[in-house]
Amino acid sequence: MRRARIAVLVSGGGTNLQALIDAQAKGVIHSGELSLVISNCEGAYALTRAENAGIPTLTLTKKALGGQTPFEAAIIKALDEYQIDLIVLAGFLSILTEDFTARYPRRIINIHPSLIPAFCGKGYYGLRVHEAALERGVKLTGATVHFVNEIPDGGEIILQQAVAVQAGDTPEVLQRRVMEEAEWSLLPRATEIVCQEICEQK
Ligand code: GAR
């Protein structure tokens, strides 16, 4: 059976992309293949990780392309060219429009660094999520992988993993623990689950 072709969209350091690359090498992801990495930020370290793993990369920025509509059109063109079946948002910090998400029902997944519905939606990304969790004083946080629809962080939940907050945590320390104890295993597992679903439908 043909494996599902995966595009990973990134904006920054790409530790979640690295987790996907490592999971593919170990066979945790075996129903899909990492086929393209797209960054919306010039020089994102995630691009270097992809190049080191031999995965084709593209950098597409709203600024260079002249706005959201041509930016999304360029992504769609690349996804078509590479015959992508599944789009994984791995630290991709640009919100996609409904026009875009509606084209790919159950074919876009995202990792978010909290237990949705806590600390999610517009304005909650990266370190800000952990700052908000610490400000609120929650004792448990975590990560969620979910399908992407027109509501930011509002699509069906695929997997979640709780992580304990510890006394004295800074946002940076908490962010790291959530990545180590939740994100880096959750995203590859969820990716495999959805790839299997796609393969079964082919
Ligand atoms: C990760 O913590 C990811 O969950 C978060 O950005 C970080 C990216 O790190 N994503 C969001 O906040 C999306 N709303 P990475 O580039 O090292 O994978």
PDB file of C-alpha atoms and ligand atoms in Angstrom:
ATOM      1  CA  MET A   1       0.000   0.000   0.000  1.00  0.00           C
ATOM      2  CA  ARG A   2       1.303   3.474  -0.879  1.00  0.00           C
ATOM      3  CA  ARG A   3       2.305   5.508   2.148  1.00  0.00           C
ATOM      4  CA  ALA A   4       0.600   8.830   2.815  1.00  0.00           C
ATOM      5  CA  ARG A   5       2.750  11.762   1.733  1.00  0.00           C
ATOM      6  CA  ILE A   6       3.244  14.267   4.542  1.00  0.00           C
ATOM      7  CA  ALA A   7       4.065  17.986   4.380  1.00  0.00           C
ATOM      8  CA  VAL A   8       5.206  19.619   7.615  1.00  0.00           C
ATOM      9  CA  LEU A   9       4.631  23.374   8.025  1.00  0.00           C
ATOM     10  CA  VAL A  10       7.023  25.124  10.419  1.00  0.00           C
ATOM     11  CA  SER A  11       8.021  28.579  11.628  1.00  0.00           C
ATOM     12  CA  GLY A  12      10.912  28.144  14.039  1.00  0.00           C
ATOM     13  CA  GLY A  13      13.307  25.763  15.728  1.00  0.00           C
ATOM     14  CA  GLY A  14      11.568  22.640  14.552  1.00  0.00           C
ATOM     15  CA  THR A  15      11.994  20.299  17.536  1.00  0.00           C
ATOM     16  CA  ASN A  16       8.618  18.768  16.677  1.00  0.00           C
ATOM     17  CA  LEU A  17       9.753  18.313  13.077  1.00  0.00           C
ATOM     18  CA  GLN A  18      12.849  16.569  14.469  1.00  0.00           C
ATOM     19  CA  ALA A  19      10.605  14.274  16.508  1.00  0.00           C
ATOM     20  CA  LEU A  20       8.766  13.362  13.290  1.00  0.00           C
ATOM     21  CA  ILE A  21      12.049  12.724  11.440  1.00  0.00           C
ATOM     22  CA  ASP A  22      13.301  10.501  14.301  1.00  0.00           C
ATOM     23  CA  ALA A  23       9.963   8.684  14.520  1.00  0.00           C
ATOM     24  CA  GLN A  24      10.065   7.908  10.800  1.00  0.00           C
ATOM     25  CA  ALA A  25      13.625   6.563  11.149  1.00  0.00           C
ATOM     26  CA  LYS A  26      12.507   4.316  14.031  1.00  0.00           C
ATOM     27  CA  GLY A  27       9.395   3.082  12.237  1.00  0.00           C
ATOM     28  CA  VAL A  28       6.962   4.752  14.653  1.00  0.00           C
ATOM     29  CA  ILE A  29       5.702   6.483  11.527  1.00  0.00           C
ATOM     30  CA  HIS A  30       5.457   3.778   8.878  1.00  0.00           C
ATOM     31  CA  SER A  31       2.175   4.571   7.109  1.00  0.00           C
ATOM     32  CA  GLY A  32       3.419   7.976   5.941  1.00  0.00           C
ATOM     33  CA  GLU A  33       6.551   9.563   4.555  1.00  0.00           C
ATOM     34  CA  LEU A  34       7.870  13.048   5.237  1.00  0.00           C
ATOM     35  CA  SER A  35       7.877  14.500   1.733  1.00  0.00           C
ATOM     36  CA  LEU A  36       8.072  18.291   2.081  1.00  0.00           C
ATOM     37  CA  VAL A  37       8.792  20.949   4.721  1.00  0.00           C
ATOM     38  CA  ILE A  38       7.446  24.476   4.235  1.00  0.00           C
ATOM     39  CA  SER A  39       8.566  27.377   6.417  1.00  0.00           C
ATOM     40  CA  ASN A  40       6.872  30.767   6.555  1.00  0.00           C
ATOM     41  CA  CYS A  41      10.027  32.270   8.125  1.00  0.00           C
ATOM     42  CA  GLU A  42      13.318  32.799   6.313  1.00  0.00           C
ATOM     43  CA  GLY A  43      16.196  30.981   7.968  1.00  0.00           C
ATOM     44  CA  ALA A  44      14.104  28.941  10.432  1.00  0.00           C
ATOM     45  CA  TYR A  45      16.317  26.250  11.986  1.00  0.00           C
ATOM     46  CA  ALA A  46      13.631  23.705  11.112  1.00  0.00           C
ATOM     47  CA  LEU A  47      14.763  24.078   7.474  1.00  0.00           C
ATOM     48  CA  THR A  48      18.265  22.918   8.400  1.00  0.00           C
ATOM     49  CA  ARG A  49      16.797  19.907  10.205  1.00  0.00           C
ATOM     50  CA  ALA A  50      14.813  19.013   7.071  1.00  0.00           C
ATOM     51  CA  GLU A  51      17.832  19.445   4.788  1.00  0.00           C
ATOM     52  CA  ASN A  52      19.930  17.226   7.081  1.00  0.00           C
ATOM     53  CA  ALA A  53      17.248  14.549   6.765  1.00  0.00           C
ATOM     54  CA  GLY A  54      17.117  14.893   2.958  1.00  0.00           C
ATOM     55  CA  ILE A  55      13.571  16.295   2.890  1.00  0.00           C
ATOM     56  CA  PRO A  56      12.791  18.946   0.219  1.00  0.00           C
ATOM     57  CA  THR A  57      12.157  22.415   1.684  1.00  0.00           C
ATOM     58  CA  LEU A  58      10.414  25.589   0.605  1.00  0.00           C
ATOM     59  CA  THR A  59      10.340  29.005   2.245  1.00  0.00           C
ATOM     60  CA  LEU A  60       7.131  30.921   1.506  1.00  0.00           C
ATOM     61  CA  THR A  61       6.601  34.239   3.275  1.00  0.00           C
ATOM     62  CA  LYS A  62       3.547  36.477   3.237  1.00  0.00           C
ATOM     63  CA  LYS A  63       5.815  39.470   2.835  1.00  0.00           C
ATOM     64  CA  ALA A  64       7.597  38.183  -0.274  1.00  0.00           C
ATOM     65  CA  LEU A  65       4.379  36.880  -1.808  1.00  0.00           C
ATOM     66  CA  GLY A  66       2.306  40.002  -1.089  1.00  0.00           C
ATOM     67  CA  GLY A  67      -0.266  38.882   1.496  1.00  0.00           C
ATOM     68  CA  GLN A  68      -2.364  36.029   2.855  1.00  0.00           C
ATOM     69  CA  THR A  69      -4.151  35.051  -0.385  1.00  0.00           C
ATOM     70  CA  PRO A  70      -1.035  34.621  -2.556  1.00  0.00           C
ATOM     71  CA  PHE A  71       0.748  33.026   0.430  1.00  0.00           C
ATOM     72  CA  GLU A  72      -1.930  30.334   0.747  1.00  0.00           C
ATOM     73  CA  ALA A  73      -2.109  29.919  -3.046  1.00  0.00           C
ATOM     74  CA  ALA A  74       1.640  29.209  -3.072  1.00  0.00           C
ATOM     75  CA  ILE A  75       1.255  26.618  -0.295  1.00  0.00           C
ATOM     76  CA  ILE A  76      -1.600  24.911  -2.183  1.00  0.00           C
ATOM     77  CA  LYS A  77       0.477  24.831  -5.387  1.00  0.00           C
ATOM     78  CA  ALA A  78       3.390  23.204  -3.525  1.00  0.00           C
ATOM     79  CA  LEU A  79       1.094  20.672  -1.837  1.00  0.00           C
ATOM     80  CA  ASP A  80      -0.327  19.728  -5.244  1.00  0.00           C
ATOM     81  CA  GLU A  81       3.110  19.451  -6.844  1.00  0.00           C
ATOM     82  CA  TYR A  82       4.347  17.140  -4.108  1.00  0.00           C
ATOM     83  CA  GLN A  83       1.055  15.165  -4.067  1.00  0.00           C
ATOM     84  CA  ILE A  84       0.636  15.707  -0.346  1.00  0.00           C
ATOM     85  CA  ASP A  85      -2.006  13.712   1.546  1.00  0.00           C
ATOM     86  CA  LEU A  86      -1.518  15.093   5.068  1.00  0.00           C
ATOM     87  CA  ILE A  87      -0.440  18.518   6.328  1.00  0.00           C
ATOM     88  CA  VAL A  88       1.161  18.600   9.787  1.00  0.00           C
ATOM     89  CA  LEU A  89       1.429  21.973  11.514  1.00  0.00           C
ATOM     90  CA  ALA A  90       4.469  21.620  13.784  1.00  0.00           C
ATOM     91  CA  GLY A  91       5.096  24.975  15.403  1.00  0.00           C
ATOM     92  CA  PHE A  92       3.547  26.780  12.424  1.00  0.00           C
ATOM     93  CA  LEU A  93       2.578  30.121  13.907  1.00  0.00           C
ATOM     94  CA  SER A  94       0.516  31.602  11.073  1.00  0.00           C
ATOM     95  CA  ILE A  95      -3.261  31.184  11.138  1.00  0.00           C
ATOM     96  CA  LEU A  96      -4.707  29.693   7.952  1.00  0.00           C
ATOM     97  CA  THR A  97      -7.975  31.028   6.546  1.00  0.00           C
ATOM     98  CA  GLU A  98     -11.209  29.088   6.264  1.00  0.00           C
ATOM     99  CA  ASP A  99     -10.742  29.006   2.475  1.00  0.00           C
ATOM    100  CA  PHE A 100      -7.566  27.031   3.072  1.00  0.00           C
ATOM    101  CA  THR A 101      -8.702  24.717   5.879  1.00  0.00           C
ATOM    102  CA  ALA A 102     -11.965  23.858   4.072  1.00  0.00           C
ATOM    103  CA  ARG A 103      -9.945  22.374   1.182  1.00  0.00           C
ATOM    104  CA  TYR A 104      -8.402  19.742   3.461  1.00  0.00           C
ATOM    105  CA  PRO A 105     -11.009  18.301   5.851  1.00  0.00           C
ATOM    106  CA  ARG A 106      -9.337  15.810   8.289  1.00  0.00           C
ATOM    107  CA  ARG A 107      -6.146  16.306   6.330  1.00  0.00           C
ATOM    108  CA  ILE A 108      -4.513  18.999   8.512  1.00  0.00           C
ATOM    109  CA  ILE A 109      -3.367  18.319  12.074  1.00  0.00           C
ATOM    110  CA  ASN A 110      -1.763  20.684  14.594  1.00  0.00           C
ATOM    111  CA  ILE A 111       0.163  20.336  17.837  1.00  0.00           C
ATOM    112  CA  HIS A 112      -0.765  22.819  20.551  1.00  0.00           C
ATOM    113  CA  PRO A 113       1.130  23.096  23.847  1.00  0.00           C
ATOM    114  CA  SER A 114      -1.806  22.970  26.287  1.00  0.00           C
ATOM    115  CA  LEU A 115      -4.742  20.754  27.176  1.00  0.00           C
ATOM    116  CA  ILE A 116      -7.354  22.203  24.801  1.00  0.00           C
ATOM    117  CA  PRO A 117      -9.784  23.891  25.535  1.00  0.00           C
ATOM    118  CA  ALA A 118      -7.475  25.607  28.059  1.00  0.00           C
ATOM    119  CA  PHE A 119      -5.131  28.334  26.838  1.00  0.00           C
ATOM    120  CA  CYS A 120      -5.852  28.037  23.128  1.00  0.00           C
ATOM    121  CA  GLY A 121      -7.226  30.058  20.237  1.00  0.00           C
ATOM    122  CA  LYS A 122      -6.088  33.356  18.787  1.00  0.00           C
ATOM    123  CA  GLY A 123      -3.071  34.848  20.566  1.00  0.00           C
ATOM    124  CA  TYR A 124      -2.087  31.630  22.334  1.00  0.00           C
ATOM    125  CA  TYR A 125       1.074  30.291  20.754  1.00  0.00           C
ATOM    126  CA  GLY A 126       4.564  29.262  21.780  1.00  0.00           C
ATOM    127  CA  LEU A 127       5.778  30.609  25.120  1.00  0.00           C
ATOM    128  CA  ARG A 128       2.610  32.683  25.606  1.00  0.00           C
ATOM    129  CA  VAL A 129       0.634  29.521  26.271  1.00  0.00           C
ATOM    130  CA  HIS A 130       2.926  28.552  29.140  1.00  0.00           C
ATOM    131  CA  GLU A 131       2.986  32.110  30.533  1.00  0.00           C
ATOM    132  CA  ALA A 132      -0.823  32.026  30.666  1.00  0.00           C
ATOM    133  CA  ALA A 133      -0.889  28.603  32.331  1.00  0.00           C
ATOM    134  CA  LEU A 134       1.540  29.762  35.026  1.00  0.00           C
ATOM    135  CA  GLU A 135      -0.375  33.036  35.557  1.00  0.00           C
ATOM    136  CA  ARG A 136      -3.592  31.060  36.064  1.00  0.00           C
ATOM    137  CA  GLY A 137      -1.842  28.722  38.483  1.00  0.00           C
ATOM    138  CA  VAL A 138      -2.917  25.425  36.902  1.00  0.00           C
ATOM    139  CA  LYS A 139      -1.253  22.326  38.327  1.00  0.00           C
ATOM    140  CA  LEU A 140      -1.631  20.272  35.183  1.00  0.00           C
ATOM    141  CA  THR A 141      -1.009  21.334  31.617  1.00  0.00           C
ATOM    142  CA  GLY A 142       0.052  19.321  28.576  1.00  0.00           C
ATOM    143  CA  ALA A 143      -0.253  19.108  24.829  1.00  0.00           C
ATOM    144  CA  THR A 144      -2.959  18.341  22.283  1.00  0.00           C
ATOM    145  CA  VAL A 145      -2.910  17.164  18.682  1.00  0.00           C
ATOM    146  CA  HIS A 146      -6.109  17.999  16.827  1.00  0.00           C
ATOM    147  CA  PHE A 147      -7.558  18.254  13.346  1.00  0.00           C
ATOM    148  CA  VAL A 148      -7.544  21.786  11.988  1.00  0.00           C
ATOM    149  CA  ASN A 149     -10.780  23.450  10.915  1.00  0.00           C
ATOM    150  CA  GLU A 150     -11.906  27.078  10.575  1.00  0.00           C
ATOM    151  CA  ILE A 151     -11.826  27.669  14.360  1.00  0.00           C
ATOM    152  CA  PRO A 152      -8.299  28.287  15.695  1.00  0.00           C
ATOM    153  CA  ASP A 153      -7.440  25.225  17.869  1.00  0.00           C
ATOM    154  CA  GLY A 154     -11.122  24.190  17.569  1.00  0.00           C
ATOM    155  CA  GLY A 155     -10.998  20.979  15.522  1.00  0.00           C
ATOM    156  CA  GLU A 156     -11.577  17.427  16.752  1.00  0.00           C
ATOM    157  CA  ILE A 157      -9.017  16.254  19.301  1.00  0.00           C
ATOM    158  CA  ILE A 158      -6.886  13.256  18.281  1.00  0.00           C
ATOM    159  CA  LEU A 159      -4.524  12.790  21.262  1.00  0.00           C
ATOM    160  CA  GLN A 160      -3.746  14.603  24.514  1.00  0.00           C
ATOM    161  CA  GLN A 161      -1.100  14.145  27.180  1.00  0.00           C
ATOM    162  CA  ALA A 162      -1.069  15.807  30.604  1.00  0.00           C
ATOM    163  CA  VAL A 163       2.125  17.212  32.155  1.00  0.00           C
ATOM    164  CA  ALA A 164       2.549  18.377  35.775  1.00  0.00           C
ATOM    165  CA  VAL A 165       3.443  21.975  36.556  1.00  0.00           C
ATOM    166  CA  GLN A 166       6.136  22.170  39.248  1.00  0.00           C
ATOM    167  CA  ALA A 167       6.851  24.832  41.865  1.00  0.00           C
ATOM    168  CA  GLY A 168       9.232  27.450  40.537  1.00  0.00           C
ATOM    169  CA  ASP A 169       8.560  26.700  36.861  1.00  0.00           C
ATOM    170  CA  THR A 170       9.367  29.482  34.437  1.00  0.00           C
ATOM    171  CA  PRO A 171       7.579  29.562  31.053  1.00  0.00           C
ATOM    172  CA  GLU A 172      10.782  28.294  29.426  1.00  0.00           C
ATOM    173  CA  VAL A 173      11.185  25.382  31.865  1.00  0.00           C
ATOM    174  CA  LEU A 174       7.527  24.431  31.510  1.00  0.00           C
ATOM    175  CA  GLN A 175       7.695  24.677  27.720  1.00  0.00           C
ATOM    176  CA  ARG A 176      10.641  22.289  27.665  1.00  0.00           C
ATOM    177  CA  ARG A 177       8.906  19.767  29.973  1.00  0.00           C
ATOM    178  CA  VAL A 178       5.731  19.836  27.868  1.00  0.00           C
ATOM    179  CA  MET A 179       7.818  19.172  24.767  1.00  0.00           C
ATOM    180  CA  GLU A 180       9.831  16.339  26.337  1.00  0.00           C
ATOM    181  CA  GLU A 181       6.970  14.623  28.172  1.00  0.00           C
ATOM    182  CA  ALA A 182       4.184  15.204  25.668  1.00  0.00           C
ATOM    183  CA  GLU A 183       4.740  16.909  22.310  1.00  0.00           C
ATOM    184  CA  TRP A 184       7.620  14.896  20.914  1.00  0.00           C
ATOM    185  CA  SER A 185       5.835  11.577  21.354  1.00  0.00           C
ATOM    186  CA  LEU A 186       2.273  12.783  20.795  1.00  0.00           C
ATOM    187  CA  LEU A 187       2.789  14.355  17.365  1.00  0.00           C
ATOM    188  CA  PRO A 188       4.466  11.301  15.758  1.00  0.00           C
ATOM    189  CA  ARG A 189       1.806   8.978  17.235  1.00  0.00           C
ATOM    190  CA  ALA A 190      -1.048  11.159  16.002  1.00  0.00           C
ATOM    191  CA  THR A 191       0.602  11.490  12.591  1.00  0.00           C
ATOM    192  CA  GLU A 192       0.792   7.699  12.266  1.00  0.00           C
ATOM    193  CA  ILE A 193      -2.854   7.328  13.310  1.00  0.00           C
ATOM    194  CA  VAL A 194      -4.051   9.775  10.648  1.00  0.00           C
ATOM    195  CA  CYS A 195      -1.744   8.323   7.976  1.00  0.00           C
ATOM    196  CA  GLN A 196      -3.240   4.884   8.656  1.00  0.00           C
ATOM    197  CA  GLU A 197      -6.714   6.373   8.254  1.00  0.00           C
ATOM    198  CA  ILE A 198      -5.682   7.928   4.931  1.00  0.00           C
ATOM    199  CA  CYS A 199      -4.104   4.679   3.654  1.00  0.00           C
ATOM    200  CA  GLU A 200      -7.245   2.722   4.522  1.00  0.00           C
ATOM    201  CA  GLN A 201      -9.313   5.132   2.421  1.00  0.00           C
ATOM    202  CA  LYS A 202      -7.061   4.826  -0.644  1.00  0.00           C
TER     203      LYS A 202
HETATM  204  C1  GAR B   1       5.745  23.985  20.128  1.00  0.00           C
HETATM  205  O1  GAR B   1       5.697  24.054  21.530  1.00  0.00           O
HETATM  206  C2  GAR B   1       4.339  23.914  19.563  1.00  0.00           C
HETATM  207  O2  GAR B   1       3.464  23.160  20.345  1.00  0.00           O
HETATM  208  C3  GAR B   1       3.961  25.361  19.576  1.00  0.00           C
HETATM  209  O3  GAR B   1       5.124  26.050  19.149  1.00  0.00           O
HETATM  210  C4  GAR B   1       6.274  25.297  19.542  1.00  0.00           C
HETATM  211  C5  GAR B   1       7.144  25.072  18.342  1.00  0.00           C
HETATM  212  O4  GAR B   1       8.370  24.465  18.683  1.00  0.00           O
HETATM  213  N1  GAR B   1       2.828  25.618  18.720  1.00  0.00           N
HETATM  214  C6  GAR B   1       1.869  26.494  18.999  1.00  0.00           C
HETATM  215  O5  GAR B   1       1.896  27.221  19.971  1.00  0.00           O
HETATM  216  C7  GAR B   1       0.722  26.528  17.999  1.00  0.00           C
HETATM  217  N2  GAR B   1      -0.370  27.305  18.492  1.00  0.00           N
HETATM  218  P1  GAR B   1       9.260  23.721  17.603  1.00  0.00           P
HETATM  219  O6  GAR B   1       9.482  24.680  16.419  1.00  0.00           O
HETATM  220  O7  GAR B   1      10.544  23.432  18.319  1.00  0.00           O
HETATM  221  O8  GAR B   1       8.547  22.465  17.164  1.00  0.00           O
END
